[in-house]
Amino acid sequence: MTKSLLAPSFLAQLDRLVLVTRQSRVGALKGERRSPRHGGSVEFADFRAYAPGDDFRQIDWNAYARLERLFLRLFVEEEDTTVHILLDASESMNWGEPRKFDYARRVAAALGYIALVGMDRLMAAALGSSNGATNRPTDDQSMRPLRGKAQSLAWFNWLSRLHANGVASPTLTLALAHYAATMRRPGRLILLSDLLDDGWRDGIKQLARSRYELTLLHILALEELDPALEGDLKLVDSETSAAVEITADFDLLARYRVHVRDWQAEWQQFCAARAIHYVPIATSLPFEQLVLSVLRRRGVLK
Amino acid sequence: MNFLAPLAFALTALLPIIVALYFLKLRREEQRVSSTYLWRTLVRDTAANAPWQRLKPNLLLLLQLLILIALIIALARPFTWSDSTASSHLIIVLDTSPSMSATDVKPSRLAEAVATAQRLMAGLPTSSHATLITAGSQSPNLSISTVPVSNFQSLISTGDFASALTMAAALAAREADSEVAILSDSHVTLPPNFTLPSRVRFIPIGSGDNNQAIGAFSVQGDAGGRSLSGFVQVVNYGSSAARRRLSLYADGRLWTARELTLLPNQSQAITLADLPANARTLEAQLEGDDLLALDDRAWAVPPSNAAISVRLISAGNRFLETALRLMPNVELTVHNPISDTQLPTSNLQLPTSNIQLTIFDSFVPTDTLPSGNLLFIAPPRSTDVFTLTGRIDAPVSAPVVADDPLLRYVDLRDVLVQDAARVSLPAWGRAVIVDSKSGSPLLIVGEDGGRRIALLAFDLRRSDLPLRVAFPILLANLLDFLAPGSAAGIPSNVEPGRPLSIVVPPQASAVSLRAPDGQQYRITPQDGRAVFAQTNQLGVYEVSFEASTAAPTRFTVNLFDANESNITPRHTLQIADCKLQIADCSNQSTISHQPSANEWWLQLAWLAFALLVAEWLYAYRGSVARVLESVPHVVSRVRPALNRATTK
């Protein structure tokens, strides 16, 4: 299964990449991320005047020799950070060639692998469950925190077990709000979705308010960006089975394409207003090119 | 737009049924998509009314509705009223007289009349047929053959308007549902008491009246023969004054010119003295433009000095003989039918003499009449050319037409006649003087078989006419008509289109004529006469005699016709009691004009068929496109096989 997600040679390429974080956060464990706290790393951070009770070992005696005053040497603390990956597993993701869900799952696998390699704490959940009204991720759909490259196999296995058969609406907002409320370490959050539901907007607002550093990967299939439809059609929604009757002529298709572009631009503005990193992605773009080139260029990876 | 079967519009109830069937029939193909989220928002933005949005882009439904609408309207049999006739036989009398060449309507009145005739033809019901009769086709410079008349089932050309109407009347009498349409500027002269047995419609042609014409042009030699003097009458028929220049050419060279100011509807006489005596042809020309150019030129030839040989056969009539002897250029020979031994009573063909006019006074020969023109005075009995039916006591002389040229300067008032022969009007003649009481003609003139004949019904000795001034004038006028002054009996001027009878010298084998356009005619004489009918062109004609010593002579054809030159369009045409106006007129009061109905159902049926084809092509456009795409492929595969077969 792992093999089907990411090739080993590609994993080797991912080892050199790091998830970019714009904020330093307090971590739980020692890690490779710069922490706002001062700690015991080898990297000098600052001086501070001695106060009774301070550790004598941190006194800079050379400074005392010159100045006859006691100063403490402070060092940068390096801790881990929590990377959340939320994957849209609604039925609408199960579409396109390649399927949006497969594409999103491979992107998630790559990003999670990079996080694990970077000794970050990785948490993940699949949204769009079909388990009743709450739409909270079930045990199968939410993953226990993972850390370290050794956990990458567990990460890939978890992803492989996922299926895109849920329904986004109507409890998506609640699900996102719940996720935002229950996570004690907000950290970096990467959301992969096609956003084909009104509930995403309110849910993302909730996440943004919870001090997550959000990255939104908006994944759409080519069939959604430029549909090849013709004639009198009754379009049936794959999730809700709701029908829309159209007569797909040149004029309507042209208006549809304009409509999709406007919609993406609207999301772009929405995200910019909330310091959310928005990356529109078409599944026609080769996956490797996305990870190794586009996401680095867009500042998601480095 | 009217409808013959408006009940067919009840079928419009089928229109909503088609729409309803369309809704029921429309099965949209189900297409599963990831999400209808984007489509919903798109359709919500554009679809204010979903059912009509469904209808809007459907060309097939629109075409089907149009087909049904076209068929319903066709079944309702729409029609429009047409100006054309509804008669089964339309007889169009087309005036081609000289005035129809006026250019007040472009390009000419005749072209306009022909176009109108074509429109009348086009508007005829399919079961009808049309006949075109041209009236005055022998007019100068006009020919009906130059206009497209191929649409007419039959084409008849007549010489004058009366003949044309007579022909139309004869044709109309054969079919009850006939209509006669007269296209004319109404400058026509109709015989009195003329009637048409069918519906008649008069369509006037023309709108302008600006025309100045040379109404008369003659040349006289002075007593000594040293010079000529000319007389030109210029008439302004327009309603406004005009300035024209009158130029006179002698043998093609400008001799003199006059600037004329012509008041409306007035004539001006110009006398031109001292014209060159040796001129052979004189031409008067009005410089400038008007609507009718035909009458702006006139020609004259100097009078011939050749004497007119007149033979009088009379038992003795001093008045007549004296008057004839006093006339210039008259060589009179008198024969007494009783005592003259040179006059064979059985045959009056005198051997060698070239007699132009024979006057029978109270005498008619028992045998064949002589050749040449004839004047009968008080004939005692009927002959081949007229019939006496009795006698009239104390007839009262009255002119038939006041301005008859034969009665010019002749005052017939108080002329007493004791008695006269009652003569039935022959077919060749017209009455000039009639008895005002009985209407019986007293003076008849005309042409029969190429010669001119006149008949005076009363004896001059039983009347006081010889004692009046009117007598020599009347005799001179008659002589002008019967022996028109020049050699060979050729008048100096001939009306356009009128046949000319030429007295051929006995030894001449043929007569050669050269028309103004240079065309040569050769006529073999019969019975001492040659008849020339191609006098359509205006200008100077030259006549010469082959194998004869007789001198060549010339005559002119001029349009001295006030009726034609006065091109003011008239909007009425008087035929008998019916004054034809622009509107229709019927001699039978029970018949009213019925406009024809042009039906449009056939055009609508074709439209429905075209829409049906378009609907089929649109419905199967995919298949049609595939077939079209496969054509080059099929051709490329078939062509080698054909080439091989051709090679074998």
Coordinates of C-alpha atoms in Angstrom, one line a residue, chain A residues 92 95 196 198 224 227 229 232-238 242 244-247 252-253 255-256 259-260 263, chain B residues 22 26-43 45-46 53-54 57-58 621:
Chain A
S92 CA -17.2 14.3 -4.2
W95 CA -14.0 11.8 -8.7
L196 CA -17.5 21.8 -2.8
D198 CA -20.9 25.8 1.8
E224 CA -14.6 20.1 -12.7
P227 CA -16.3 19.9 -18.0
L229 CA -20.6 18.0 -21.2
D232 CA -29.7 18.2 -22.3
L233 CA -28.5 16.7 -19.0
K234 CA -29.6 16.0 -15.6
L235 CA -26.6 16.3 -13.3
V236 CA -26.8 14.1 -10.2
D237 CA -24.7 15.0 -7.2
S238 CA -22.6 12.1 -6.2
A242 CA -29.6 16.2 -5.8
V244 CA -29.7 20.0 -11.6
E245 CA -31.0 20.1 -15.1
I246 CA -29.0 21.9 -17.6
T247 CA -28.6 22.3 -21.4
L252 CA -23.4 27.7 -20.5
L253 CA -20.1 26.0 -20.5
R255 CA -20.2 30.8 -18.2
Y256 CA -19.4 27.8 -16.0
H259 CA -17.9 30.9 -12.6
V260 CA -15.2 28.5 -11.4
W263 CA -15.1 31.0 -7.2
Chain B
Y22 CA -42.1 18.5 -25.6
L26 CA -37.8 15.6 -23.0
R27 CA -35.7 13.0 -21.2
R28 CA -32.6 14.5 -20.0
E29 CA -29.7 12.2 -19.9
E30 CA -28.5 11.6 -16.4
Q31 CA -25.0 12.5 -15.7
R32 CA -23.3 11.8 -12.4
V33 CA -21.0 14.5 -11.3
S34 CA -18.8 15.0 -8.2
S35 CA -21.0 17.7 -6.9
T36 CA -23.7 19.9 -8.3
Y37 CA -22.5 22.7 -6.0
L38 CA -21.0 24.9 -8.7
W39 CA -23.8 24.1 -11.2
R40 CA -26.5 25.0 -8.7
T41 CA -25.0 28.4 -8.0
L42 CA -24.5 29.0 -11.7
V43 CA -28.1 28.1 -12.7
D45 CA -27.7 33.1 -11.0
T46 CA -29.1 32.8 -14.5
Q53 CA -35.1 28.7 -19.5
R54 CA -35.7 25.1 -20.5
P57 CA -32.2 27.1 -26.0
N58 CA -34.3 24.5 -27.7
R621 CA -26.7 17.1 -37.3

